[in-house]
Amino acid sequence: MPNEFEIIDELRRAVGAAPPGVEVGIGDDTAVLAPSVSDGRTLVTVDLIAEGSHFTIPPATARQIGHKALGVNLSDIAAMAGRPTCAFLAVELPRSRGADFARELFAGVQDLARQFDVTLAGGDTNIWDGPLIVSITLMGEITGGRPVLRSGARPGDWLFVTGSLGGSLASGRHLAVRPRILEAQKLHATVDLHALIDLSDGLSRDLRHITVEQGLGACLAAERIPIHPDVPADLPHDVRLQRALDDGEDFELLFAVSPEDGQRLLDSPPIETPLHWIGTVLPDADRCQLDFANGRRVSLEAGGFEHQF
Ligand code: ADP
Ligand code: MG
């Protein structure tokens, strides 16, 4: 079984020559990033996923876990409408799973990194007798002259989501995160995004970050919530809707725009990923409601996933 250093060396060779923005990548005591990577304002995000908490093995494979570890970070960069640049990967590898498992994990990270032009510029590799723990720090640049924050929605704004929601954890879709990096950049270049967030904890919970936490409310149209086909079709409709609202790990975008910009998006969508108008921002602080086509109105509770002690 190769040791930590041989594994790192394999990884370094797999990553290959660093692009101009990364003066020194894997192999020295720290990475050295050239101004083109860290010029102006830099986006930095870190996420950690652990066996037993975020996934179990099986059904998750090493490759899928590597993909997800970078995917969740990419989704955060997307949520700022940013462009990812460099990643740093820290792992605690379970000794019992062996070197091929580590190789597969790194391959999962590298495949997605290549897809989005991300350079793996450093990290830390440990082998132990505990479960798998993977943490990635991802850096990025702002696009369009500014990052798009969670704050900034205004009363009357239209709320949109990309893709469709629900069933991600049960189906295993959460492992195959498709970060909406290009979609967010395209939207940012086309309209004035007032507020933007990625959906990790479920729409009902993440909605509050751009509304309630900003002293605003929201009214969602129940029949407009896009329910993912991963939510079993034989469930009662209300249950399916609840799953779309609460399940989480969708890694779709939720954003607020003016009604004029919202109409432009509906008239000529700038992205191929489906865009759904789902509701409106209300001026009333702390009021989130769900309106049904038949006139029924219910209060929208934050039912999404929450880590608890
Ligand atoms: P140090 O003892 O200085 O932390 P390491 O032996 O841990 O050095 O790492 C050697 C080099 O390999 C460093 O440049 C580090 O960034 C890189 N590295 C180690 N593990 C990883 C990893 N999992 N992914 C990317 N780079 C890594
Ligand atoms: Mg180290």
Short mmCIF file of C-alpha atoms and ligand atoms in Angstrom, two decimals:
data_model
loop_
_atom_site.label_atom_id
_atom_site.label_comp_id
_atom_site.label_asym_id
_atom_site.label_seq_id
_atom_site.Cartn_x
_atom_site.Cartn_y
_atom_site.Cartn_z
CA MET A 1 0.00 0.00 0.00
CA PRO A 2 1.51 3.38 -1.00
CA ASN A 3 2.07 5.91 1.74
CA GLU A 4 0.68 9.42 1.98
CA PHE A 5 3.58 10.90 0.00
CA GLU A 6 3.22 8.51 -2.90
CA ILE A 7 -0.49 9.21 -3.02
CA ILE A 8 0.16 12.96 -3.08
CA ASP A 9 2.73 12.49 -5.82
CA GLU A 10 0.26 10.56 -7.95
CA LEU A 11 -2.26 13.31 -7.41
CA ARG A 12 0.28 15.98 -8.34
CA ARG A 13 1.01 14.18 -11.59
CA ALA A 14 -2.68 13.75 -12.33
CA VAL A 15 -3.27 17.48 -11.83
CA GLY A 16 -0.38 18.33 -14.17
CA ALA A 17 1.19 21.71 -14.81
CA ALA A 18 -0.41 24.63 -13.04
CA PRO A 19 -1.96 27.34 -15.22
CA PRO A 20 -0.45 30.86 -15.20
CA GLY A 21 -2.60 32.05 -12.29
CA VAL A 22 -1.10 29.44 -10.00
CA GLU A 23 2.62 30.19 -9.65
CA VAL A 24 3.19 27.27 -7.28
CA GLY A 25 0.67 24.47 -6.95
CA ILE A 26 0.89 21.07 -5.28
CA GLY A 27 4.36 20.23 -3.95
CA ASP A 28 5.61 23.10 -1.85
CA ASP A 29 4.76 24.25 1.65
CA THR A 30 2.01 26.55 0.40
CA ALA A 31 0.55 27.42 -2.96
CA VAL A 32 1.52 30.74 -4.53
CA LEU A 33 -1.27 32.41 -6.45
CA ALA A 34 -0.49 35.07 -9.02
CA PRO A 35 -2.47 38.31 -9.05
CA SER A 36 -4.69 37.07 -11.87
CA VAL A 37 -6.22 34.63 -9.39
CA SER A 38 -6.40 36.84 -6.33
CA ASP A 39 -6.71 40.25 -7.95
CA GLY A 40 -9.49 42.45 -6.71
CA ARG A 41 -12.02 40.70 -4.57
CA THR A 42 -11.63 36.97 -4.02
CA LEU A 43 -14.42 34.56 -3.18
CA VAL A 44 -13.41 31.87 -0.69
CA THR A 45 -15.61 29.05 0.54
CA VAL A 46 -14.98 25.89 2.52
CA ASP A 47 -17.16 22.83 3.02
CA LEU A 48 -16.63 19.58 4.85
CA ILE A 49 -18.42 16.30 4.26
CA ALA A 50 -18.06 13.26 6.46
CA GLU A 51 -18.94 9.61 6.19
CA GLY A 52 -21.95 8.81 8.34
CA SER A 53 -23.20 12.38 8.29
CA HIS A 54 -23.42 13.39 4.63
CA PHE A 55 -23.09 10.00 2.96
CA THR A 56 -22.54 6.34 3.66
CA ILE A 57 -20.32 3.94 1.71
CA PRO A 58 -22.07 2.17 0.03
CA PRO A 59 -24.24 3.31 -1.67
CA ALA A 60 -21.92 6.28 -2.29
CA THR A 61 -18.74 5.43 -4.17
CA ALA A 62 -15.37 7.12 -3.68
CA ARG A 63 -15.70 8.84 -7.05
CA GLN A 64 -19.14 10.18 -6.22
CA ILE A 65 -17.92 11.50 -2.87
CA GLY A 66 -15.03 13.32 -4.57
CA HIS A 67 -17.49 14.80 -7.05
CA LYS A 68 -19.86 15.90 -4.33
CA ALA A 69 -17.12 17.40 -2.16
CA LEU A 70 -16.14 19.80 -4.93
CA GLY A 71 -19.69 20.14 -6.24
CA VAL A 72 -21.08 21.65 -3.04
CA ASN A 73 -18.29 24.23 -3.05
CA LEU A 74 -18.88 25.05 -6.69
CA SER A 75 -22.53 25.53 -5.88
CA ASP A 76 -21.54 28.16 -3.28
CA ILE A 77 -19.43 30.00 -5.84
CA ALA A 78 -22.39 29.81 -8.23
CA ALA A 79 -24.53 31.36 -5.49
CA MET A 80 -22.32 34.47 -5.68
CA ALA A 81 -22.43 34.38 -9.50
CA GLY A 82 -18.67 33.82 -9.29
CA ARG A 83 -16.10 32.01 -11.40
CA PRO A 84 -14.16 29.31 -9.55
CA THR A 85 -10.36 29.31 -9.79
CA CYS A 86 -8.42 27.12 -7.31
CA ALA A 87 -9.29 24.39 -4.88
CA PHE A 88 -7.55 22.99 -1.80
CA LEU A 89 -8.43 19.46 -0.74
CA ALA A 90 -8.01 18.09 2.79
CA VAL A 91 -8.79 14.43 3.45
CA GLU A 92 -8.80 11.92 6.27
CA LEU A 93 -8.67 8.61 4.40
CA PRO A 94 -9.79 5.44 6.19
CA ARG A 95 -6.82 3.08 6.18
CA SER A 96 -9.05 0.04 5.64
CA ARG A 97 -10.31 1.29 2.26
CA GLY A 98 -6.88 1.29 0.64
CA ALA A 99 -5.13 3.33 -2.03
CA ASP A 100 -7.49 2.64 -4.91
CA PHE A 101 -10.29 4.19 -2.92
CA ALA A 102 -8.16 7.33 -2.49
CA ARG A 103 -7.37 7.38 -6.21
CA GLU A 104 -11.05 7.14 -7.07
CA LEU A 105 -11.89 9.93 -4.65
CA PHE A 106 -9.25 12.20 -6.18
CA ALA A 107 -10.46 11.27 -9.67
CA GLY A 108 -13.98 12.35 -8.70
CA VAL A 109 -12.63 15.72 -7.58
CA GLN A 110 -10.39 16.13 -10.61
CA ASP A 111 -13.08 15.29 -13.18
CA LEU A 112 -15.34 18.02 -11.90
CA ALA A 113 -12.41 20.42 -11.40
CA ARG A 114 -11.44 20.05 -15.06
CA GLN A 115 -15.01 20.57 -16.16
CA PHE A 116 -15.08 23.97 -14.46
CA ASP A 117 -11.45 25.01 -15.05
CA VAL A 118 -10.57 24.69 -11.40
CA THR A 119 -6.92 24.04 -10.46
CA LEU A 120 -6.28 21.80 -7.49
CA ALA A 121 -3.50 23.88 -5.95
CA GLY A 122 -2.88 22.14 -2.63
CA GLY A 123 -4.30 20.28 0.28
CA ASP A 124 -3.54 17.85 3.05
CA THR A 125 -3.65 14.05 3.04
CA ASN A 126 -3.99 11.94 6.15
CA ILE A 127 -4.64 8.26 6.65
CA TRP A 128 -6.34 7.06 9.82
CA ASP A 129 -8.59 4.40 11.31
CA GLY A 130 -11.69 6.59 11.42
CA PRO A 131 -14.32 7.35 8.76
CA LEU A 132 -13.76 9.32 5.55
CA ILE A 133 -13.71 13.09 5.93
CA VAL A 134 -13.26 15.39 2.96
CA SER A 135 -12.98 19.15 3.08
CA ILE A 136 -12.44 21.44 0.12
CA THR A 137 -11.64 25.13 0.14
CA LEU A 138 -12.51 26.78 -3.14
CA MET A 139 -11.50 30.20 -4.37
CA GLY A 140 -13.13 32.20 -7.09
CA GLU A 141 -13.42 35.54 -8.82
CA ILE A 142 -16.41 37.81 -8.99
CA THR A 143 -18.06 38.29 -12.37
CA GLY A 144 -20.01 41.23 -13.72
CA GLY A 145 -18.24 43.66 -11.39
CA ARG A 146 -19.87 42.49 -8.15
CA PRO A 147 -20.76 39.38 -6.19
CA VAL A 148 -24.49 38.72 -5.83
CA LEU A 149 -25.37 38.49 -2.14
CA ARG A 150 -28.24 37.00 -0.17
CA SER A 151 -29.32 40.53 0.74
CA GLY A 152 -30.77 42.90 -1.82
CA ALA A 153 -34.24 41.57 -2.62
CA ARG A 154 -36.96 44.22 -2.68
CA PRO A 155 -40.70 44.01 -1.98
CA GLY A 156 -42.48 43.07 -5.19
CA ASP A 157 -39.48 41.23 -6.64
CA TRP A 158 -40.17 38.01 -8.44
CA LEU A 159 -38.63 34.83 -7.13
CA PHE A 160 -37.20 32.19 -9.47
CA VAL A 161 -35.61 28.79 -9.11
CA THR A 162 -33.60 26.82 -11.65
CA GLY A 163 -34.30 23.14 -12.30
CA SER A 164 -36.63 21.18 -10.05
CA LEU A 165 -36.66 20.23 -6.41
CA GLY A 166 -37.03 17.32 -4.01
CA GLY A 167 -36.07 13.68 -3.71
CA SER A 168 -32.36 14.36 -4.00
CA LEU A 169 -31.16 12.48 -0.92
CA ALA A 170 -33.45 9.47 -1.37
CA SER A 171 -32.53 9.04 -5.04
CA GLY A 172 -28.81 9.64 -4.61
CA ARG A 173 -28.99 12.69 -6.91
CA HIS A 174 -27.28 14.75 -4.19
CA LEU A 175 -24.04 12.92 -4.96
CA ALA A 176 -24.13 14.01 -8.58
CA VAL A 177 -24.37 17.74 -7.82
CA ARG A 178 -24.56 19.80 -11.00
CA PRO A 179 -23.37 23.19 -9.83
CA ARG A 180 -25.15 26.03 -11.63
CA ILE A 181 -21.93 28.02 -12.20
CA LEU A 182 -22.52 28.93 -15.83
CA GLU A 183 -26.23 29.50 -15.30
CA ALA A 184 -25.56 31.98 -12.48
CA GLN A 185 -22.98 33.87 -14.53
CA LYS A 186 -25.33 34.03 -17.50
CA LEU A 187 -28.21 35.28 -15.39
CA HIS A 188 -25.93 37.85 -13.71
CA ALA A 189 -24.87 39.10 -17.15
CA THR A 190 -28.46 39.31 -18.41
CA VAL A 191 -30.49 40.82 -15.58
CA ASP A 192 -29.93 42.68 -12.32
CA LEU A 193 -29.95 39.87 -9.76
CA HIS A 194 -31.07 41.49 -6.51
CA ALA A 195 -30.39 38.43 -4.33
CA LEU A 196 -29.10 34.94 -5.04
CA ILE A 197 -28.58 31.75 -3.03
CA ASP A 198 -28.07 28.08 -3.79
CA LEU A 199 -30.57 25.58 -2.44
CA SER A 200 -28.81 23.21 -0.08
CA ASP A 201 -31.11 23.02 2.94
CA GLY A 202 -34.42 23.02 1.07
CA LEU A 203 -36.43 25.84 -0.52
CA SER A 204 -38.61 26.40 2.57
CA ARG A 205 -35.51 27.06 4.67
CA ASP A 206 -33.18 28.75 2.17
CA LEU A 207 -35.93 31.13 1.06
CA ARG A 208 -35.75 32.68 4.52
CA HIS A 209 -32.13 33.72 4.01
CA ILE A 210 -33.07 36.09 1.20
CA THR A 211 -36.41 37.23 2.67
CA VAL A 212 -37.11 36.82 6.41
CA GLU A 213 -33.49 37.41 7.42
CA GLN A 214 -33.55 40.60 5.35
CA GLY A 215 -36.73 41.90 7.03
CA LEU A 216 -38.92 40.72 4.16
CA GLY A 217 -41.52 38.04 3.50
CA ALA A 218 -42.48 35.88 0.54
CA CYS A 219 -45.51 34.42 -1.11
CA LEU A 220 -44.98 31.26 -3.15
CA ALA A 221 -47.48 29.84 -5.64
CA ALA A 222 -47.87 26.16 -4.77
CA GLU A 223 -48.65 25.05 -8.31
CA ARG A 224 -45.49 26.77 -9.59
CA ILE A 225 -43.05 24.85 -7.41
CA PRO A 226 -41.19 22.50 -9.77
CA ILE A 227 -41.27 19.01 -8.26
CA HIS A 228 -38.40 16.77 -9.33
CA PRO A 229 -39.28 13.39 -10.89
CA ASP A 230 -37.16 11.83 -8.11
CA VAL A 231 -40.10 12.53 -5.77
CA PRO A 232 -42.23 9.39 -6.15
CA ALA A 233 -45.24 10.08 -8.37
CA ASP A 234 -47.56 7.83 -6.35
CA LEU A 235 -47.39 10.03 -3.24
CA PRO A 236 -50.31 12.38 -2.51
CA HIS A 237 -49.74 15.75 -4.18
CA ASP A 238 -49.38 17.68 -0.92
CA VAL A 239 -46.71 15.26 0.24
CA ARG A 240 -44.82 15.62 -3.04
CA LEU A 241 -44.99 19.39 -2.71
CA GLN A 242 -43.70 19.22 0.84
CA ARG A 243 -40.81 17.07 -0.33
CA ALA A 244 -39.89 19.64 -2.99
CA LEU A 245 -40.01 22.39 -0.39
CA ASP A 246 -38.17 20.61 2.40
CA ASP A 247 -35.92 17.79 1.18
CA GLY A 248 -32.89 19.93 0.35
CA GLU A 249 -29.57 19.15 -1.38
CA ASP A 250 -31.06 20.34 -4.67
CA PHE A 251 -28.11 22.65 -5.43
CA GLU A 252 -30.33 24.75 -7.65
CA LEU A 253 -30.37 28.57 -7.65
CA LEU A 254 -32.99 30.73 -5.96
CA PHE A 255 -32.98 34.42 -6.88
CA ALA A 256 -34.95 37.65 -6.78
CA VAL A 257 -35.27 40.11 -9.66
CA SER A 258 -37.51 43.06 -10.49
CA PRO A 259 -40.80 42.10 -12.20
CA GLU A 260 -39.50 43.70 -15.42
CA ASP A 261 -36.37 41.57 -15.39
CA GLY A 262 -38.47 38.57 -14.37
CA GLN A 263 -40.67 39.05 -17.42
CA ARG A 264 -37.58 39.29 -19.63
CA LEU A 265 -36.33 36.00 -18.26
CA LEU A 266 -39.66 34.36 -18.99
CA ASP A 267 -39.84 35.86 -22.50
CA SER A 268 -36.32 34.86 -23.49
CA PRO A 269 -34.57 32.60 -20.98
CA PRO A 270 -30.79 33.09 -21.25
CA ILE A 271 -30.06 29.54 -20.06
CA GLU A 272 -31.17 26.08 -21.12
CA THR A 273 -31.70 24.88 -17.56
CA PRO A 274 -35.42 25.45 -16.86
CA LEU A 275 -36.29 28.65 -15.01
CA HIS A 276 -39.39 28.72 -12.84
CA TRP A 277 -41.17 31.76 -11.50
CA ILE A 278 -42.33 30.58 -8.07
CA GLY A 279 -43.52 33.66 -6.21
CA THR A 280 -43.05 37.20 -5.02
CA VAL A 281 -41.17 39.02 -2.27
CA LEU A 282 -43.49 40.61 0.30
CA PRO A 283 -42.73 43.75 2.31
CA ASP A 284 -44.04 42.13 5.52
CA ALA A 285 -41.18 41.02 7.69
CA ASP A 286 -41.33 37.40 8.74
CA ARG A 287 -44.33 36.35 6.65
CA CYS A 288 -43.83 33.41 4.31
CA GLN A 289 -46.92 31.95 2.75
CA LEU A 290 -47.87 29.35 0.22
CA ASP A 291 -50.87 30.07 -2.01
CA PHE A 292 -52.79 27.27 -3.72
CA ALA A 293 -54.69 27.68 -6.98
CA ASN A 294 -58.00 26.97 -5.20
CA GLY A 295 -57.51 29.93 -2.86
CA ARG A 296 -56.14 27.96 0.09
CA ARG A 297 -53.34 29.81 1.82
CA VAL A 298 -50.97 28.27 4.34
CA SER A 299 -48.03 29.60 6.25
CA LEU A 300 -44.74 28.31 4.84
CA GLU A 301 -42.65 26.90 7.65
CA ALA A 302 -38.94 26.26 7.39
CA GLY A 303 -39.01 22.49 7.18
CA GLY A 304 -35.74 21.91 5.50
CA PHE A 305 -32.77 20.07 6.85
CA GLU A 306 -30.92 21.39 9.86
CA HIS A 307 -27.85 19.98 11.55
CA GLN A 308 -28.65 19.58 15.25
CA PHE A 309 -26.60 18.75 18.29
P1 ADP B 1 3.20 19.81 4.56
O1 ADP B 1 3.81 18.82 5.49
O2 ADP B 1 4.03 21.02 4.30
O3 ADP B 1 1.78 20.11 4.92
P2 ADP B 1 2.37 17.81 2.76
O4 ADP B 1 3.32 16.68 2.69
O5 ADP B 1 1.15 17.68 3.61
O6 ADP B 1 3.18 19.09 3.14
O7 ADP B 1 1.92 18.16 1.30
C1 ADP B 1 2.85 18.28 0.26
C2 ADP B 1 2.22 19.05 -0.86
O8 ADP B 1 1.13 18.31 -1.40
C3 ADP B 1 1.67 20.39 -0.45
O9 ADP B 1 1.92 21.30 -1.51
C4 ADP B 1 0.19 20.15 -0.31
O10 ADP B 1 -0.54 21.33 -0.61
C5 ADP B 1 -0.05 19.07 -1.36
N1 ADP B 1 -1.16 18.17 -1.00
C6 ADP B 1 -1.20 17.28 0.01
N2 ADP B 1 -2.36 16.62 0.05
C7 ADP B 1 -3.08 17.10 -0.99
C8 ADP B 1 -4.38 16.85 -1.50
N3 ADP B 1 -5.20 15.95 -0.92
N4 ADP B 1 -4.79 17.55 -2.55
C9 ADP B 1 -4.01 18.48 -3.12
N5 ADP B 1 -2.78 18.76 -2.71
C10 ADP B 1 -2.32 18.08 -1.65
MG MG B 2 0.29 18.63 5.18
#
